[in-house]
PDB file of C-alpha atoms in Angstrom:
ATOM      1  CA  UNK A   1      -1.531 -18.934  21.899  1.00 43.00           C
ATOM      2  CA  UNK A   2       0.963 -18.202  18.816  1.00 59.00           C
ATOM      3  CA  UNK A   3      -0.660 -17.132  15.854  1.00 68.00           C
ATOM      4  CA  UNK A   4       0.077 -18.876  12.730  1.00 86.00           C
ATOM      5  CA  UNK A   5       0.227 -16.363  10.043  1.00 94.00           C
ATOM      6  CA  UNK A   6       0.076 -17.735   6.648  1.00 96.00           C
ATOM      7  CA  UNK A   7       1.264 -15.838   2.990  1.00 97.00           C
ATOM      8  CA  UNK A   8       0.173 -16.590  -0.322  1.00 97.00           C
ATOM      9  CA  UNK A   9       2.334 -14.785  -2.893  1.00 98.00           C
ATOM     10  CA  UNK A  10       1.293 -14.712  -6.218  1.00 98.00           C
ATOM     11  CA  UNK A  11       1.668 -12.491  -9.819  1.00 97.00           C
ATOM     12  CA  UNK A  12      -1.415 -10.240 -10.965  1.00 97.00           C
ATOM     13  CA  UNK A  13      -4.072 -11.777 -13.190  1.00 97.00           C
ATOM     14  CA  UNK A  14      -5.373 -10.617 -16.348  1.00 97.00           C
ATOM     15  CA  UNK A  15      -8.133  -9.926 -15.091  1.00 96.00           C
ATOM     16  CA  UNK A  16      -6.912  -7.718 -11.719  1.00 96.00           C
ATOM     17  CA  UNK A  17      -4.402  -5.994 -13.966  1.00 97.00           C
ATOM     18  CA  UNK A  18      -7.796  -4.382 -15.751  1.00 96.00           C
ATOM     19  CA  UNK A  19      -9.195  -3.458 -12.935  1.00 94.00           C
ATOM     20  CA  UNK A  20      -6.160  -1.705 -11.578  1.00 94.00           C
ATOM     21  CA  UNK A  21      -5.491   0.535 -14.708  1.00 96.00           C
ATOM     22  CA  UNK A  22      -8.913   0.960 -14.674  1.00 94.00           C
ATOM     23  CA  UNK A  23      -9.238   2.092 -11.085  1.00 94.00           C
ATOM     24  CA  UNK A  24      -6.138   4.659 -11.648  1.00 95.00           C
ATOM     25  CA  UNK A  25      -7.704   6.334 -14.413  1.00 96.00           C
ATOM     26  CA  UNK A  26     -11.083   6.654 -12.595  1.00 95.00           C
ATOM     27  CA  UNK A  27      -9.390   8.253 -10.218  1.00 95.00           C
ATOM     28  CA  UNK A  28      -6.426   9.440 -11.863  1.00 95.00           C
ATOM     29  CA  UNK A  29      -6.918  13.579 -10.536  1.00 95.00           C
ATOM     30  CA  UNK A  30      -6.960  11.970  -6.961  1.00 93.00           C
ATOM     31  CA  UNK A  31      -3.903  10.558  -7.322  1.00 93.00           C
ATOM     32  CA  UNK A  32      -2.200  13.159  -8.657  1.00 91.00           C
ATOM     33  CA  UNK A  33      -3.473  15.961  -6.113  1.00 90.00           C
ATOM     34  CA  UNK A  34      -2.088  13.533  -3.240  1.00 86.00           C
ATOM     35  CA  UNK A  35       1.350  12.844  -4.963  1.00 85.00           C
ATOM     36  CA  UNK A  36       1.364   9.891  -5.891  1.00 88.00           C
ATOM     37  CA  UNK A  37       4.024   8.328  -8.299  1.00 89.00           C
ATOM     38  CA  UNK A  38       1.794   6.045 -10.932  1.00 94.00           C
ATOM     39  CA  UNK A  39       2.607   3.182 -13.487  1.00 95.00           C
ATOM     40  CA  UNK A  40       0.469   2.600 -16.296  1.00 96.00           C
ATOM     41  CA  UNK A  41       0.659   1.107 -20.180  1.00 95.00           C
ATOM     42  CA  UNK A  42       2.404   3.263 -22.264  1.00 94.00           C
ATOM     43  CA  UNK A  43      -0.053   3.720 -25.373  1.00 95.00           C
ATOM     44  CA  UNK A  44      -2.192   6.705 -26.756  1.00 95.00           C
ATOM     45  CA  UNK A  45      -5.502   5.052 -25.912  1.00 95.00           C
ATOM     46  CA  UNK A  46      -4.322   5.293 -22.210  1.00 96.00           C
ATOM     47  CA  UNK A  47      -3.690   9.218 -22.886  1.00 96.00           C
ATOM     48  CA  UNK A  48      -6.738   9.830 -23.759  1.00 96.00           C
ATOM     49  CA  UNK A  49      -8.556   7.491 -20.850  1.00 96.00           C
ATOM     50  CA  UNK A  50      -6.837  10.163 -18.788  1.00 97.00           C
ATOM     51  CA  UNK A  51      -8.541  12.847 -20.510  1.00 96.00           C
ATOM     52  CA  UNK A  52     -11.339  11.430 -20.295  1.00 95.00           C
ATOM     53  CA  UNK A  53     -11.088  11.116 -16.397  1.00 95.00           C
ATOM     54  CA  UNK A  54      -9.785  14.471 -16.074  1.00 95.00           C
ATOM     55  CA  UNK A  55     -12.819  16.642 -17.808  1.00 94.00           C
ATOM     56  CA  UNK A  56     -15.174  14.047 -16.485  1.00 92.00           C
ATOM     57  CA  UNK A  57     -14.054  13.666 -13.054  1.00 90.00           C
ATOM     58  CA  UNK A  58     -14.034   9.832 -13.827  1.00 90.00           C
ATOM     59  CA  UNK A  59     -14.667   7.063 -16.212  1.00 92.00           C
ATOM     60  CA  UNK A  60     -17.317   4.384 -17.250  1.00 87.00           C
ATOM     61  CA  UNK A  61     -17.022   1.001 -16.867  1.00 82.00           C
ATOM     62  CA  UNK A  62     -17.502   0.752 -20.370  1.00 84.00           C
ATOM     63  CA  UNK A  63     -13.963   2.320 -20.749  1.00 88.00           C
ATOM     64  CA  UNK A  64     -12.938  -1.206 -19.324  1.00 91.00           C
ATOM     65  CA  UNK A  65     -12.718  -3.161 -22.690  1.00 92.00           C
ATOM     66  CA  UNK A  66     -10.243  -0.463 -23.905  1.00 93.00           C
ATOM     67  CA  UNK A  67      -8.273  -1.284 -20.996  1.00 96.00           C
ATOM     68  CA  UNK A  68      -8.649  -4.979 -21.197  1.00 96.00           C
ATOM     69  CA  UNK A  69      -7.183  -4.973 -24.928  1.00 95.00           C
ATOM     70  CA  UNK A  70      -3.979  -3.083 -23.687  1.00 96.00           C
ATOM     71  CA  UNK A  71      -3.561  -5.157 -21.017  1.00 96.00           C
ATOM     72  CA  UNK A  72      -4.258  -8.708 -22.608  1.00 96.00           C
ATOM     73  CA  UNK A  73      -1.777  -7.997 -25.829  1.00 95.00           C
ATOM     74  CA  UNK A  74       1.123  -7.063 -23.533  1.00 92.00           C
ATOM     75  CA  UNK A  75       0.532  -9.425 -20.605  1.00 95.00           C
ATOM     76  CA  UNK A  76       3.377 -12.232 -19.893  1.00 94.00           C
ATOM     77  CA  UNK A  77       4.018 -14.270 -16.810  1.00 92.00           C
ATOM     78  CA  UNK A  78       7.677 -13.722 -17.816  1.00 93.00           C
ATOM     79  CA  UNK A  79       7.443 -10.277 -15.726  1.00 94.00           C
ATOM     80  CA  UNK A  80       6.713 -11.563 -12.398  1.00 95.00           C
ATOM     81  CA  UNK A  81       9.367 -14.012 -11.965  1.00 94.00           C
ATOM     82  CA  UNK A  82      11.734 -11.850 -10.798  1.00 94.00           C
ATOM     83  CA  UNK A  83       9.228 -10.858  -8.210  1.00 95.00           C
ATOM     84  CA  UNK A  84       8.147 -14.025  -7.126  1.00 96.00           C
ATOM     85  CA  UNK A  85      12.046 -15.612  -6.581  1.00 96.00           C
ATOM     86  CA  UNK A  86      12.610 -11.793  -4.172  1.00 96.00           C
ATOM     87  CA  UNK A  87       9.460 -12.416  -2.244  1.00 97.00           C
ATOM     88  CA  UNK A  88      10.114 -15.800  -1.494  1.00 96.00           C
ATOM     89  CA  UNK A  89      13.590 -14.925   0.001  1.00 97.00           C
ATOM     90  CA  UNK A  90      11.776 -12.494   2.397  1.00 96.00           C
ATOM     91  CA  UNK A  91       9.001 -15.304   3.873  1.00 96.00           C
ATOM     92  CA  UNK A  92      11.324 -15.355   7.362  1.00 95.00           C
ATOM     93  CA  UNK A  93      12.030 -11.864   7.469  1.00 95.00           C
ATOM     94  CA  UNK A  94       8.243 -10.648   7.017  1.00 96.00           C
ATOM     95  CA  UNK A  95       7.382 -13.248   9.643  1.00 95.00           C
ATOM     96  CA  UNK A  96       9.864 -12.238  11.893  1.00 94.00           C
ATOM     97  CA  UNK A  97       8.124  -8.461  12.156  1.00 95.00           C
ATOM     98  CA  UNK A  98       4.854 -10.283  13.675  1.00 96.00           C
ATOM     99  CA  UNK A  99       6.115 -10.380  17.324  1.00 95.00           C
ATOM    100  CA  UNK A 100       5.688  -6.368  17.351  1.00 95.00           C
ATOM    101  CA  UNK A 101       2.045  -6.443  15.724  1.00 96.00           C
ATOM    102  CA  UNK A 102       0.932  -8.738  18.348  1.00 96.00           C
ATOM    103  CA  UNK A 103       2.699  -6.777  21.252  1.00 96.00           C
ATOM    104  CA  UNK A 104       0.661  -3.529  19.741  1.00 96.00           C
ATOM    105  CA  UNK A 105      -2.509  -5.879  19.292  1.00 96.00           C
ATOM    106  CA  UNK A 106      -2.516  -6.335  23.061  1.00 95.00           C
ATOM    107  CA  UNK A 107      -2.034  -2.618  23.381  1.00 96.00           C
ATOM    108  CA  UNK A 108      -4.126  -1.400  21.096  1.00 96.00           C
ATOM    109  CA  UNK A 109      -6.286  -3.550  18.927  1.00 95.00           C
ATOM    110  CA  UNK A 110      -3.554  -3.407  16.234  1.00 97.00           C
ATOM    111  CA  UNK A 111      -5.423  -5.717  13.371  1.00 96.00           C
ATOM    112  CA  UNK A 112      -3.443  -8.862  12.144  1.00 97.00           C
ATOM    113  CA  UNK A 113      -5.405 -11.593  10.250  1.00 96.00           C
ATOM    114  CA  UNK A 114      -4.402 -15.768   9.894  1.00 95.00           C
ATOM    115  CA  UNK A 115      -3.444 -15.240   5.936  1.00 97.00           C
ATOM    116  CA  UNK A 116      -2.320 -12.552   3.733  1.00 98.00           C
ATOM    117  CA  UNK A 117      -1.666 -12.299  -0.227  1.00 98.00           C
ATOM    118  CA  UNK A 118       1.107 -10.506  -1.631  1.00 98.00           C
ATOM    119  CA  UNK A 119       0.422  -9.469  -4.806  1.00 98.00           C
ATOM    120  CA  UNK A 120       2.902  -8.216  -8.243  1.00 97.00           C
ATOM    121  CA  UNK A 121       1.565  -5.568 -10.138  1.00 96.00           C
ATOM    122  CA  UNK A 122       2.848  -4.103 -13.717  1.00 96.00           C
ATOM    123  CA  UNK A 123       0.610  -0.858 -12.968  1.00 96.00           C
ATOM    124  CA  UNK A 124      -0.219   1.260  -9.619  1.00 93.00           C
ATOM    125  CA  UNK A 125       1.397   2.955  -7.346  1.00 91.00           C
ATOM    126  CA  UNK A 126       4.468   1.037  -5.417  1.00 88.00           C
ATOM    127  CA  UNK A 127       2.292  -0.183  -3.173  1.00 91.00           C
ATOM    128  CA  UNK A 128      -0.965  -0.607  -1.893  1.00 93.00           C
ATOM    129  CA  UNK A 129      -3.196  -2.787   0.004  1.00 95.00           C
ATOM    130  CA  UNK A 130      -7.315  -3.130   0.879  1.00 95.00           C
ATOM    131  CA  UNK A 131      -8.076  -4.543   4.248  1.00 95.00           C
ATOM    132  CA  UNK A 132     -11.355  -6.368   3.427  1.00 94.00           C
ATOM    133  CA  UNK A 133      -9.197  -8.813   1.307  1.00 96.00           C
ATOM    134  CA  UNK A 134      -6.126  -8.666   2.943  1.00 97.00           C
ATOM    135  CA  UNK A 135      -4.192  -8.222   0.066  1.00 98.00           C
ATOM    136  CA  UNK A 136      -1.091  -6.135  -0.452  1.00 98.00           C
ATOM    137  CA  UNK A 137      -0.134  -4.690  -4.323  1.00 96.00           C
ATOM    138  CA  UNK A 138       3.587  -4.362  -5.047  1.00 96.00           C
ATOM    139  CA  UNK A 139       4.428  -2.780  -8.089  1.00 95.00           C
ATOM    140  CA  UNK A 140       7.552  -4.347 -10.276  1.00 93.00           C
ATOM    141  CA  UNK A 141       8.518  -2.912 -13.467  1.00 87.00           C
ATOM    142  CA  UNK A 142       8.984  -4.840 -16.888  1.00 85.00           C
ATOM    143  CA  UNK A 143      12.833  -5.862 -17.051  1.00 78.00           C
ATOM    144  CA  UNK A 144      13.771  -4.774 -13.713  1.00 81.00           C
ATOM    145  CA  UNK A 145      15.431  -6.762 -11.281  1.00 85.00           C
ATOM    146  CA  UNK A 146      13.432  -6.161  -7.901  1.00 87.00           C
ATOM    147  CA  UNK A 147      15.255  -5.101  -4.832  1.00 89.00           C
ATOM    148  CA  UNK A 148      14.972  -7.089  -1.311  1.00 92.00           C
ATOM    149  CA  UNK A 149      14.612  -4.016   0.528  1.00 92.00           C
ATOM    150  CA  UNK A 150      12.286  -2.064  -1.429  1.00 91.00           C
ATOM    151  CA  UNK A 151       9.616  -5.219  -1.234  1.00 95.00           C
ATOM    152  CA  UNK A 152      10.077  -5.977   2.092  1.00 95.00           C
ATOM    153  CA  UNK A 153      10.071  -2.356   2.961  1.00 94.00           C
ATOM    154  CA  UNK A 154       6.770  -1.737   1.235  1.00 95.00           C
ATOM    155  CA  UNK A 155       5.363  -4.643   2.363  1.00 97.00           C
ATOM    156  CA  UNK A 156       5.783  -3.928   5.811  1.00 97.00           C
ATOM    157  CA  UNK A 157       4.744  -0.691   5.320  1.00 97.00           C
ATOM    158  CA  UNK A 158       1.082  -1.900   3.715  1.00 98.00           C
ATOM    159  CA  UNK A 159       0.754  -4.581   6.815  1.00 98.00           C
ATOM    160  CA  UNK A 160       0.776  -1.720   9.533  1.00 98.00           C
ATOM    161  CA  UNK A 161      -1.918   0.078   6.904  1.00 98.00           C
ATOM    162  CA  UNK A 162      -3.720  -3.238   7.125  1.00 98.00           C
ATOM    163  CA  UNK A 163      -3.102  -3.303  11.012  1.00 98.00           C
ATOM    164  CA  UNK A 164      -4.403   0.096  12.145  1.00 97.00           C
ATOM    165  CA  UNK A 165      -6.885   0.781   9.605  1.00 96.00           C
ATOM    166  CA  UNK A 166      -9.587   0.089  11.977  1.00 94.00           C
ATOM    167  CA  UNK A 167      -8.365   1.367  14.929  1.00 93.00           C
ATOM    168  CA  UNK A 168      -7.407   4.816  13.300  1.00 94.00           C
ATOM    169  CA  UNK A 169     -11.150   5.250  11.797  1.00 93.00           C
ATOM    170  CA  UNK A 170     -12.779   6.418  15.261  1.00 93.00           C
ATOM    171  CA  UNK A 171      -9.762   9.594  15.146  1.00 96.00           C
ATOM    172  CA  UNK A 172     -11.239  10.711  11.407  1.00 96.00           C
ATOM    173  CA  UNK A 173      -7.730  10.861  10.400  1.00 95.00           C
ATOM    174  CA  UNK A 174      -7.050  12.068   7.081  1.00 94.00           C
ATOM    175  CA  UNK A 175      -4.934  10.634   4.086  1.00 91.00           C
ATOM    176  CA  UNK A 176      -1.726  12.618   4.488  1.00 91.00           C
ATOM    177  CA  UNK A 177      -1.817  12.143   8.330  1.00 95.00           C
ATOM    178  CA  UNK A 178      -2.004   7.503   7.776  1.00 95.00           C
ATOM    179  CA  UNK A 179       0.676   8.315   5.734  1.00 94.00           C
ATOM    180  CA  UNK A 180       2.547   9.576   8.201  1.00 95.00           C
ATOM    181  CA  UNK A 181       1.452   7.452  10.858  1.00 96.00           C
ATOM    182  CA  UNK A 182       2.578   4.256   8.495  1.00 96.00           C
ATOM    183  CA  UNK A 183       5.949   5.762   8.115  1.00 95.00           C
ATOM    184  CA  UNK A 184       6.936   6.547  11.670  1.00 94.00           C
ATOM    185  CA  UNK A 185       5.651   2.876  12.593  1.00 95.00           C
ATOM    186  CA  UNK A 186       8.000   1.451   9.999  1.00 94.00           C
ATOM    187  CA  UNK A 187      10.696   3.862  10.300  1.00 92.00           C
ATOM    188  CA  UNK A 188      11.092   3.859  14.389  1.00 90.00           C
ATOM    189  CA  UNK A 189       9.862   0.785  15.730  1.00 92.00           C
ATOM    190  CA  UNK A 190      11.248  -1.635  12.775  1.00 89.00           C
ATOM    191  CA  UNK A 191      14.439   0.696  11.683  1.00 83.00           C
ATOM    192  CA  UNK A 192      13.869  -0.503   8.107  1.00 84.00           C
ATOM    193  CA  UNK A 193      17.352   0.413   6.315  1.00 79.00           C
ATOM    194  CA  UNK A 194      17.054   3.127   4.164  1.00 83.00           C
ATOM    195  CA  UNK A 195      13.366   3.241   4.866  1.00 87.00           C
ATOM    196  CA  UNK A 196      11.931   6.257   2.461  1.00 84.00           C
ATOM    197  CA  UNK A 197       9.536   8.485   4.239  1.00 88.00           C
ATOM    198  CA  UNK A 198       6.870   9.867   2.205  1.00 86.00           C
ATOM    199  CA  UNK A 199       7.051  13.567   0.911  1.00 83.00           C
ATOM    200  CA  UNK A 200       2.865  13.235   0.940  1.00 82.00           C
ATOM    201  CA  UNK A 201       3.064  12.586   5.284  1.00 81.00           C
ATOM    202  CA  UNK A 202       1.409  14.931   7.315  1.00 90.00           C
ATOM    203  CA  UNK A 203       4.098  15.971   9.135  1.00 92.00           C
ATOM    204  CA  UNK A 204       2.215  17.900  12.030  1.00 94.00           C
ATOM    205  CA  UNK A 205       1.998  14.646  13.756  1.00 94.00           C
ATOM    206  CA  UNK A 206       5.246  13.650  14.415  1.00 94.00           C
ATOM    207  CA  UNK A 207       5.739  15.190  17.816  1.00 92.00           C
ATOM    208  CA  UNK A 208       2.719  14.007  19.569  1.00 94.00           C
ATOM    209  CA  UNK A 209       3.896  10.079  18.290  1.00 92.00           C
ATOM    210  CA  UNK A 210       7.367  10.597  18.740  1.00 87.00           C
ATOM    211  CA  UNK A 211       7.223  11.701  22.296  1.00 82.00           C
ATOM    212  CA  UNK A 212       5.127   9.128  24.174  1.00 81.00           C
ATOM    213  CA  UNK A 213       6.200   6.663  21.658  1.00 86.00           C
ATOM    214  CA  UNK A 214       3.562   4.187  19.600  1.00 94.00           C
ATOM    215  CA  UNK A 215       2.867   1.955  22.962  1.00 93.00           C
ATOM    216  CA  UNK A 216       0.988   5.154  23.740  1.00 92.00           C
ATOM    217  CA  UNK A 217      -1.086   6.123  20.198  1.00 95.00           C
ATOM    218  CA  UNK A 218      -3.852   6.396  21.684  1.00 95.00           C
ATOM    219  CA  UNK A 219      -3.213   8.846  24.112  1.00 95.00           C
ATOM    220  CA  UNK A 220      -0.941  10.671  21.253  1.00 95.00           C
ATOM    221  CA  UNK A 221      -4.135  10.604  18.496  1.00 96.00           C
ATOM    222  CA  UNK A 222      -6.471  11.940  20.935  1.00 96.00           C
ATOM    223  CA  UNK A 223      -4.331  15.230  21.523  1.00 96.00           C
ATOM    224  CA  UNK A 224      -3.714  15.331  17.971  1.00 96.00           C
ATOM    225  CA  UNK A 225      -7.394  15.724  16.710  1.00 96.00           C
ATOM    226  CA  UNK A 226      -7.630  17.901  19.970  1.00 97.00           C
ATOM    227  CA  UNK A 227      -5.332  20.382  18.984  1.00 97.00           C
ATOM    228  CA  UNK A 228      -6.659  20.321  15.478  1.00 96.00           C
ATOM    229  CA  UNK A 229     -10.081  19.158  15.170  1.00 95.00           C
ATOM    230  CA  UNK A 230     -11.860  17.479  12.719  1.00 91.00           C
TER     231      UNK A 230
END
């Protein structure tokens, strides 16, 4: 029976803009030992919220209302709308990428869901997702004009996250090596133009995928954590 996906796209709260900056900070020296690119407010209160998380190895939630003044003086609906027009002029595309989840979801147990949310951020990194909620974070920047390519591009790329985030868990594979994983998915089996790999990928992986293919991942993971174990 054809699944009937459904997408609710929507701008950042108030509220979820907090808890974003705040989740950065809290674990801003994780980011930045895996590479990632961040966007936060520009102000001196935020400096020191980093320094903060840096000696302490974290923040307290009390550090929150700090956060929640920055955010509330500076927030504007004006931001998203940009967003909102691109992502709306990508509905049929992003639908028309389904017909490969479900062929790997046969194969493989590749995870897709009946609704999805997309998302705009001011803050975080260009993208990011958490599979409990289904949700997918794409970052636009204050005056910009978005691109079609770079949405749709990272919003593919969080849907496989989404998709083999389960499957992937019984392989203990590490950070860098999803990455990778992600990539190759989005690269190879959707030829995304101008698709950016990530410089943070695991690269070790890419022959054992690459030669049998992703019908066979299975197969290709198990050799993987064979020839270097967990």
């Amino acid at each position: 029976m054809k699944k009937e996906i459904k997408f609710l796209f929507r701008a950042s709260t108030v509220g979820e803009e907090v808890e974003e900056v705040w989740q950065i900070l809290n674990n801003y020296s994780w980011y930045k030992t895996n590479g990632y690119s961040l966007n936060i407010p520009k102000d001196k209160k935020i400096d020191n919220l980093i320094q903060i998380s840096l000696k302490e190895k974290g923040l307290q939630r009390k550090n929150r209302n700090q956060i929640k003044q920055i955010i509330q003086d500076t927030y504007d609906e004006k931001y998203f709308k940009n967003g909102l027009n691109v992502l709306n002029s990508l509905r049929q595309d992003i639908h028309r990428c389904f017909p490969k989840f479900v062929e790997y979801e046969k194969l493989w147990k590749f995870g897709i869901h009946k609704t999805y949310e997309v998302i705009i951020t001011l803050y975080g990194t260009e993208g990011s997702y958490d599979v409990q909620t289904r949700r997918i974070y794409i970052l636009i920047k204050k005056g910009d004009q978005p691109k079609r390519n770079y949405f749709f591009q990272t919003i593919i790329h969080e849907l496989v996250h989404i998709g083999i985030e389960d499957f992937i868990k019984k392989f203990k594979i590490t950070h860098n090596e999803k990455e990778r994983i992600v990539d190759l998915f989005c690269s190879r089996e959707f030829k995304i133009k101008k698709y950016i790999l990530q410089n943070i990928g695991d690269i070790r992986i890419d022959n054992y995928i690459v030669s049998g293919g992703f019908r066979n991942l299975p197969l290709a993971l198990k050799k993987y954590v064979r020839d270097f174990p967990r």
